[in-house]
Amino acid sequence: MTVSLAAVTALVVLVTATLSGIFGMAGGMILMAYLTFAYSVGAAMMLHGATQAVSNGYRAIINRNDIVWRLVATNLTG
């Protein structure tokens, strides 16, 4: 991966995260479209998964006081 490809990817991640934050949807879909254009399908899937995990994990940490933990426990147990 070249430095310019990494920089463009970081910019696309930032833009799609902003879109997702504003509209509440479509950021991940647009990101996946870019990633499959720029990388192989396997690499795109791994990058998308890692990006979404970090983004959603950070959002959960920021909003941890609003999480209904009883529902989390119910969903985790199946």
mmCIF file of N, CA and C in Angstrom:
data_model
loop_
_atom_site.group_PDB
_atom_site.id
_atom_site.type_symbol
_atom_site.label_atom_id
_atom_site.label_comp_id
_atom_site.label_asym_id
_atom_site.label_seq_id
_atom_site.Cartn_x
_atom_site.Cartn_y
_atom_site.Cartn_z
ATOM 1 N N MET A 1 0.857 -1.175 0.000
ATOM 2 C CA MET A 1 0.000 0.000 0.000
ATOM 3 C C MET A 1 0.899 1.234 0.000
ATOM 4 N N THR A 2 0.608 2.140 -0.884
ATOM 5 C CA THR A 2 1.391 3.368 -0.955
ATOM 6 C C THR A 2 0.876 4.380 0.067
ATOM 7 N N VAL A 3 1.705 5.362 0.332
ATOM 8 C CA VAL A 3 1.326 6.409 1.283
ATOM 9 C C VAL A 3 0.125 7.194 0.754
ATOM 10 N N SER A 4 0.106 7.459 -0.539
ATOM 11 C CA SER A 4 -1.017 8.217 -1.100
ATOM 12 C C SER A 4 -2.323 7.426 -1.022
ATOM 13 N N LEU A 5 -2.273 6.110 -1.243
ATOM 14 C CA LEU A 5 -3.479 5.285 -1.125
ATOM 15 C C LEU A 5 -3.966 5.257 0.318
ATOM 16 N N ALA A 6 -3.040 5.159 1.266
ATOM 17 C CA ALA A 6 -3.422 5.183 2.682
ATOM 18 C C ALA A 6 -4.033 6.533 3.060
ATOM 19 N N ALA A 7 -3.478 7.616 2.530
ATOM 20 C CA ALA A 7 -4.007 8.949 2.835
ATOM 21 C C ALA A 7 -5.404 9.138 2.249
ATOM 22 N N VAL A 8 -5.604 8.698 1.023
ATOM 23 C CA VAL A 8 -6.927 8.805 0.403
ATOM 24 C C VAL A 8 -7.929 7.934 1.152
ATOM 25 N N THR A 9 -7.509 6.738 1.552
ATOM 26 C CA THR A 9 -8.392 5.849 2.310
ATOM 27 C C THR A 9 -8.775 6.483 3.640
ATOM 28 N N ALA A 10 -7.825 7.084 4.329
ATOM 29 C CA ALA A 10 -8.123 7.753 5.598
ATOM 30 C C ALA A 10 -9.103 8.906 5.384
ATOM 31 N N LEU A 11 -8.940 9.645 4.313
ATOM 32 C CA LEU A 11 -9.859 10.743 4.006
ATOM 33 C C LEU A 11 -11.265 10.218 3.704
ATOM 34 N N VAL A 12 -11.351 9.140 2.937
ATOM 35 C CA VAL A 12 -12.660 8.551 2.620
ATOM 36 C C VAL A 12 -13.325 8.029 3.888
ATOM 37 N N VAL A 13 -12.546 7.414 4.775
ATOM 38 C CA VAL A 13 -13.096 6.938 6.049
ATOM 39 C C VAL A 13 -13.661 8.111 6.847
ATOM 40 N N LEU A 14 -12.935 9.210 6.906
ATOM 41 C CA LEU A 14 -13.399 10.392 7.634
ATOM 42 C C LEU A 14 -14.680 10.966 7.026
ATOM 43 N N VAL A 15 -14.719 11.069 5.720
ATOM 44 C CA VAL A 15 -15.899 11.625 5.043
ATOM 45 C C VAL A 15 -17.108 10.719 5.228
ATOM 46 N N THR A 16 -16.927 9.409 5.060
ATOM 47 C CA THR A 16 -18.073 8.504 5.202
ATOM 48 C C THR A 16 -18.539 8.415 6.647
ATOM 49 N N ALA A 17 -17.624 8.533 7.604
ATOM 50 C CA ALA A 17 -18.028 8.555 9.010
ATOM 51 C C ALA A 17 -18.836 9.814 9.312
ATOM 52 N N THR A 18 -18.445 10.921 8.713
ATOM 53 C CA THR A 18 -19.194 12.165 8.889
ATOM 54 C C THR A 18 -20.588 12.053 8.276
ATOM 55 N N LEU A 19 -20.668 11.481 7.085
ATOM 56 C CA LEU A 19 -21.976 11.263 6.458
ATOM 57 C C LEU A 19 -22.861 10.371 7.317
ATOM 58 N N SER A 20 -22.274 9.322 7.837
ATOM 59 C CA SER A 20 -23.030 8.409 8.690
ATOM 60 C C SER A 20 -23.491 9.101 9.962
ATOM 61 N N GLY A 21 -22.657 9.958 10.512
ATOM 62 C CA GLY A 21 -23.035 10.691 11.711
ATOM 63 C C GLY A 21 -24.131 11.707 11.461
ATOM 64 N N ILE A 22 -24.113 12.325 10.299
ATOM 65 C CA ILE A 22 -25.121 13.336 9.970
ATOM 66 C C ILE A 22 -26.454 12.688 9.602
ATOM 67 N N PHE A 23 -26.401 11.706 8.715
ATOM 68 C CA PHE A 23 -27.631 11.113 8.196
ATOM 69 C C PHE A 23 -28.039 9.826 8.914
ATOM 70 N N GLY A 24 -27.115 9.223 9.657
ATOM 71 C CA GLY A 24 -27.430 8.000 10.380
ATOM 72 C C GLY A 24 -27.442 6.762 9.506
ATOM 73 N N MET A 25 -26.981 6.874 8.278
ATOM 74 C CA MET A 25 -26.963 5.725 7.374
ATOM 75 C C MET A 25 -26.043 6.002 6.195
ATOM 76 N N ALA A 26 -25.756 4.981 5.444
ATOM 77 C CA ALA A 26 -25.063 5.029 4.155
ATOM 78 C C ALA A 26 -23.551 5.195 4.234
ATOM 79 N N GLY A 27 -22.994 5.566 5.376
ATOM 80 C CA GLY A 27 -21.547 5.732 5.453
ATOM 81 C C GLY A 27 -20.796 4.438 5.201
ATOM 82 N N GLY A 28 -21.228 3.367 5.838
ATOM 83 C CA GLY A 28 -20.570 2.073 5.660
ATOM 84 C C GLY A 28 -20.699 1.541 4.249
ATOM 85 N N MET A 29 -21.831 1.775 3.625
ATOM 86 C CA MET A 29 -22.057 1.309 2.259
ATOM 87 C C MET A 29 -21.151 2.057 1.278
ATOM 88 N N ILE A 30 -21.040 3.355 1.450
ATOM 89 C CA ILE A 30 -20.167 4.145 0.577
ATOM 90 C C ILE A 30 -18.712 3.763 0.807
ATOM 91 N N LEU A 31 -18.348 3.552 2.067
ATOM 92 C CA LEU A 31 -16.977 3.134 2.374
ATOM 93 C C LEU A 31 -16.658 1.803 1.708
ATOM 94 N N MET A 32 -17.574 0.848 1.775
ATOM 95 C CA MET A 32 -17.331 -0.457 1.161
ATOM 96 C C MET A 32 -17.195 -0.335 -0.348
ATOM 97 N N ALA A 33 -17.975 0.540 -0.960
ATOM 98 C CA ALA A 33 -17.858 0.754 -2.406
ATOM 99 C C ALA A 33 -16.465 1.262 -2.761
ATOM 100 N N TYR A 34 -15.955 2.214 -2.004
ATOM 101 C CA TYR A 34 -14.604 2.720 -2.264
ATOM 102 C C TYR A 34 -13.558 1.637 -2.025
ATOM 103 N N LEU A 35 -13.686 0.920 -0.907
ATOM 104 C CA LEU A 35 -12.675 -0.077 -0.560
ATOM 105 C C LEU A 35 -12.589 -1.187 -1.601
ATOM 106 N N THR A 36 -13.728 -1.634 -2.133
ATOM 107 C CA THR A 36 -13.681 -2.678 -3.160
ATOM 108 C C THR A 36 -13.127 -2.147 -4.477
ATOM 109 N N PHE A 37 -13.212 -0.844 -4.683
ATOM 110 C CA PHE A 37 -12.607 -0.239 -5.870
ATOM 111 C C PHE A 37 -11.088 -0.149 -5.712
ATOM 112 N N ALA A 38 -10.620 0.171 -4.511
ATOM 113 C CA ALA A 38 -9.199 0.440 -4.287
ATOM 114 C C ALA A 38 -8.397 -0.791 -3.869
ATOM 115 N N TYR A 39 -9.047 -1.797 -3.269
ATOM 116 C CA TYR A 39 -8.356 -2.965 -2.727
ATOM 117 C C TYR A 39 -9.012 -4.237 -3.247
ATOM 118 N N SER A 40 -8.383 -5.362 -2.959
ATOM 119 C CA SER A 40 -9.016 -6.643 -3.274
ATOM 120 C C SER A 40 -10.224 -6.832 -2.359
ATOM 121 N N VAL A 41 -11.111 -7.740 -2.721
ATOM 122 C CA VAL A 41 -12.335 -7.932 -1.947
ATOM 123 C C VAL A 41 -12.017 -8.369 -0.520
ATOM 124 N N GLY A 42 -11.075 -9.288 -0.356
ATOM 125 C CA GLY A 42 -10.710 -9.750 0.987
ATOM 126 C C GLY A 42 -10.159 -8.631 1.855
ATOM 127 N N ALA A 43 -9.258 -7.850 1.293
ATOM 128 C CA ALA A 43 -8.689 -6.729 2.047
ATOM 129 C C ALA A 43 -9.755 -5.680 2.347
ATOM 130 N N ALA A 44 -10.645 -5.449 1.391
ATOM 131 C CA ALA A 44 -11.718 -4.468 1.603
ATOM 132 C C ALA A 44 -12.635 -4.907 2.736
ATOM 133 N N MET A 45 -12.976 -6.189 2.780
ATOM 134 C CA MET A 45 -13.850 -6.687 3.845
ATOM 135 C C MET A 45 -13.184 -6.554 5.206
ATOM 136 N N MET A 46 -11.895 -6.865 5.289
ATOM 137 C CA MET A 46 -11.191 -6.757 6.572
ATOM 138 C C MET A 46 -11.057 -5.296 7.006
ATOM 139 N N LEU A 47 -10.712 -4.414 6.091
ATOM 140 C CA LEU A 47 -10.608 -2.991 6.425
ATOM 141 C C LEU A 47 -11.961 -2.418 6.838
ATOM 142 N N HIS A 48 -13.005 -2.805 6.142
ATOM 143 C CA HIS A 48 -14.344 -2.317 6.469
ATOM 144 C C HIS A 48 -14.760 -2.804 7.852
ATOM 145 N N GLY A 49 -14.524 -4.073 8.136
ATOM 146 C CA GLY A 49 -14.874 -4.613 9.451
ATOM 147 C C GLY A 49 -14.120 -3.930 10.575
ATOM 148 N N ALA A 50 -12.830 -3.719 10.377
ATOM 149 C CA ALA A 50 -12.027 -3.059 11.410
ATOM 150 C C ALA A 50 -12.470 -1.609 11.609
ATOM 151 N N THR A 51 -12.726 -0.918 10.515
ATOM 152 C CA THR A 51 -13.166 0.475 10.606
ATOM 153 C C THR A 51 -14.502 0.589 11.324
ATOM 154 N N GLN A 52 -15.444 -0.270 10.968
ATOM 155 C CA GLN A 52 -16.762 -0.235 11.597
ATOM 156 C C GLN A 52 -16.680 -0.623 13.072
ATOM 157 N N ALA A 53 -15.843 -1.603 13.408
ATOM 158 C CA ALA A 53 -15.705 -2.018 14.808
ATOM 159 C C ALA A 53 -15.146 -0.885 15.662
ATOM 160 N N VAL A 54 -14.125 -0.204 15.164
ATOM 161 C CA VAL A 54 -13.550 0.913 15.910
ATOM 162 C C VAL A 54 -14.562 2.050 16.029
ATOM 163 N N SER A 55 -15.226 2.372 14.941
ATOM 164 C CA SER A 55 -16.203 3.463 14.951
ATOM 165 C C SER A 55 -17.357 3.176 15.904
ATOM 166 N N ASN A 56 -17.939 1.996 15.800
ATOM 167 C CA ASN A 56 -19.076 1.658 16.659
ATOM 168 C C ASN A 56 -18.648 1.467 18.111
ATOM 169 N N GLY A 57 -17.459 0.924 18.326
ATOM 170 C CA GLY A 57 -16.957 0.776 19.691
ATOM 171 C C GLY A 57 -16.728 2.121 20.353
ATOM 172 N N TYR A 58 -16.165 3.052 19.603
ATOM 173 C CA TYR A 58 -15.942 4.395 20.138
ATOM 174 C C TYR A 58 -17.268 5.074 20.463
ATOM 175 N N ARG A 59 -18.243 4.912 19.579
ATOM 176 C CA ARG A 59 -19.568 5.496 19.813
ATOM 177 C C ARG A 59 -20.211 4.887 21.057
ATOM 178 N N ALA A 60 -20.021 3.597 21.267
ATOM 179 C CA ALA A 60 -20.573 2.941 22.459
ATOM 180 C C ALA A 60 -19.904 3.460 23.728
ATOM 181 N N ILE A 61 -18.593 3.694 23.665
ATOM 182 C CA ILE A 61 -17.881 4.225 24.832
ATOM 183 C C ILE A 61 -18.367 5.639 25.151
ATOM 184 N N ILE A 62 -18.510 6.455 24.124
ATOM 185 C CA ILE A 62 -18.967 7.832 24.324
ATOM 186 C C ILE A 62 -20.373 7.866 24.925
ATOM 187 N N ASN A 63 -21.236 6.970 24.478
ATOM 188 C CA ASN A 63 -22.639 6.963 24.914
ATOM 189 C C ASN A 63 -22.935 5.877 25.941
ATOM 190 N N ARG A 64 -21.936 5.426 26.675
ATOM 191 C CA ARG A 64 -22.127 4.298 27.597
ATOM 192 C C ARG A 64 -23.152 4.577 28.687
ATOM 193 N N ASN A 65 -23.370 5.818 29.062
ATOM 194 C CA ASN A 65 -24.378 6.130 30.079
ATOM 195 C C ASN A 65 -25.801 5.948 29.562
ATOM 196 N N ASP A 66 -25.974 5.935 28.257
ATOM 197 C CA ASP A 66 -27.300 5.781 27.665
ATOM 198 C C ASP A 66 -27.622 4.337 27.283
ATOM 199 N N ILE A 67 -26.675 3.434 27.449
ATOM 200 C CA ILE A 67 -26.887 2.035 27.080
ATOM 201 C C ILE A 67 -27.760 1.361 28.128
ATOM 202 N N VAL A 68 -28.755 0.625 27.677
ATOM 203 C CA VAL A 68 -29.613 -0.153 28.577
ATOM 204 C C VAL A 68 -28.954 -1.531 28.704
ATOM 205 N N TRP A 69 -28.165 -1.710 29.763
ATOM 206 C CA TRP A 69 -27.333 -2.900 29.917
ATOM 207 C C TRP A 69 -28.152 -4.177 30.061
ATOM 208 N N ARG A 70 -29.375 -4.061 30.574
ATOM 209 C CA ARG A 70 -30.241 -5.234 30.689
ATOM 210 C C ARG A 70 -30.536 -5.798 29.293
ATOM 211 N N LEU A 71 -30.765 -4.918 28.325
ATOM 212 C CA LEU A 71 -31.010 -5.366 26.956
ATOM 213 C C LEU A 71 -29.756 -5.952 26.320
ATOM 214 N N VAL A 72 -28.609 -5.389 26.637
ATOM 215 C CA VAL A 72 -27.352 -5.935 26.127
ATOM 216 C C VAL A 72 -27.166 -7.355 26.643
ATOM 217 N N ALA A 73 -27.397 -7.559 27.931
ATOM 218 C CA ALA A 73 -27.255 -8.892 28.520
ATOM 219 C C ALA A 73 -28.240 -9.877 27.894
ATOM 220 N N THR A 74 -29.463 -9.432 27.668
ATOM 221 C CA THR A 74 -30.469 -10.302 27.047
ATOM 222 C C THR A 74 -30.048 -10.702 25.639
ATOM 223 N N ASN A 75 -29.533 -9.768 24.866
ATOM 224 C CA ASN A 75 -29.106 -10.069 23.499
ATOM 225 C C ASN A 75 -27.863 -10.944 23.462
ATOM 226 N N LEU A 76 -26.951 -10.751 24.397
ATOM 227 C CA LEU A 76 -25.736 -11.561 24.416
ATOM 228 C C LEU A 76 -26.012 -13.015 24.783
ATOM 229 N N THR A 77 -27.033 -13.240 25.604
ATOM 230 C CA THR A 77 -27.350 -14.614 25.997
ATOM 231 C C THR A 77 -28.192 -15.334 24.954
ATOM 232 N N GLY A 78 -28.694 -14.612 23.984
ATOM 233 C CA GLY A 78 -29.425 -15.252 22.898
ATOM 234 C C GLY A 78 -30.872 -15.170 23.111
#
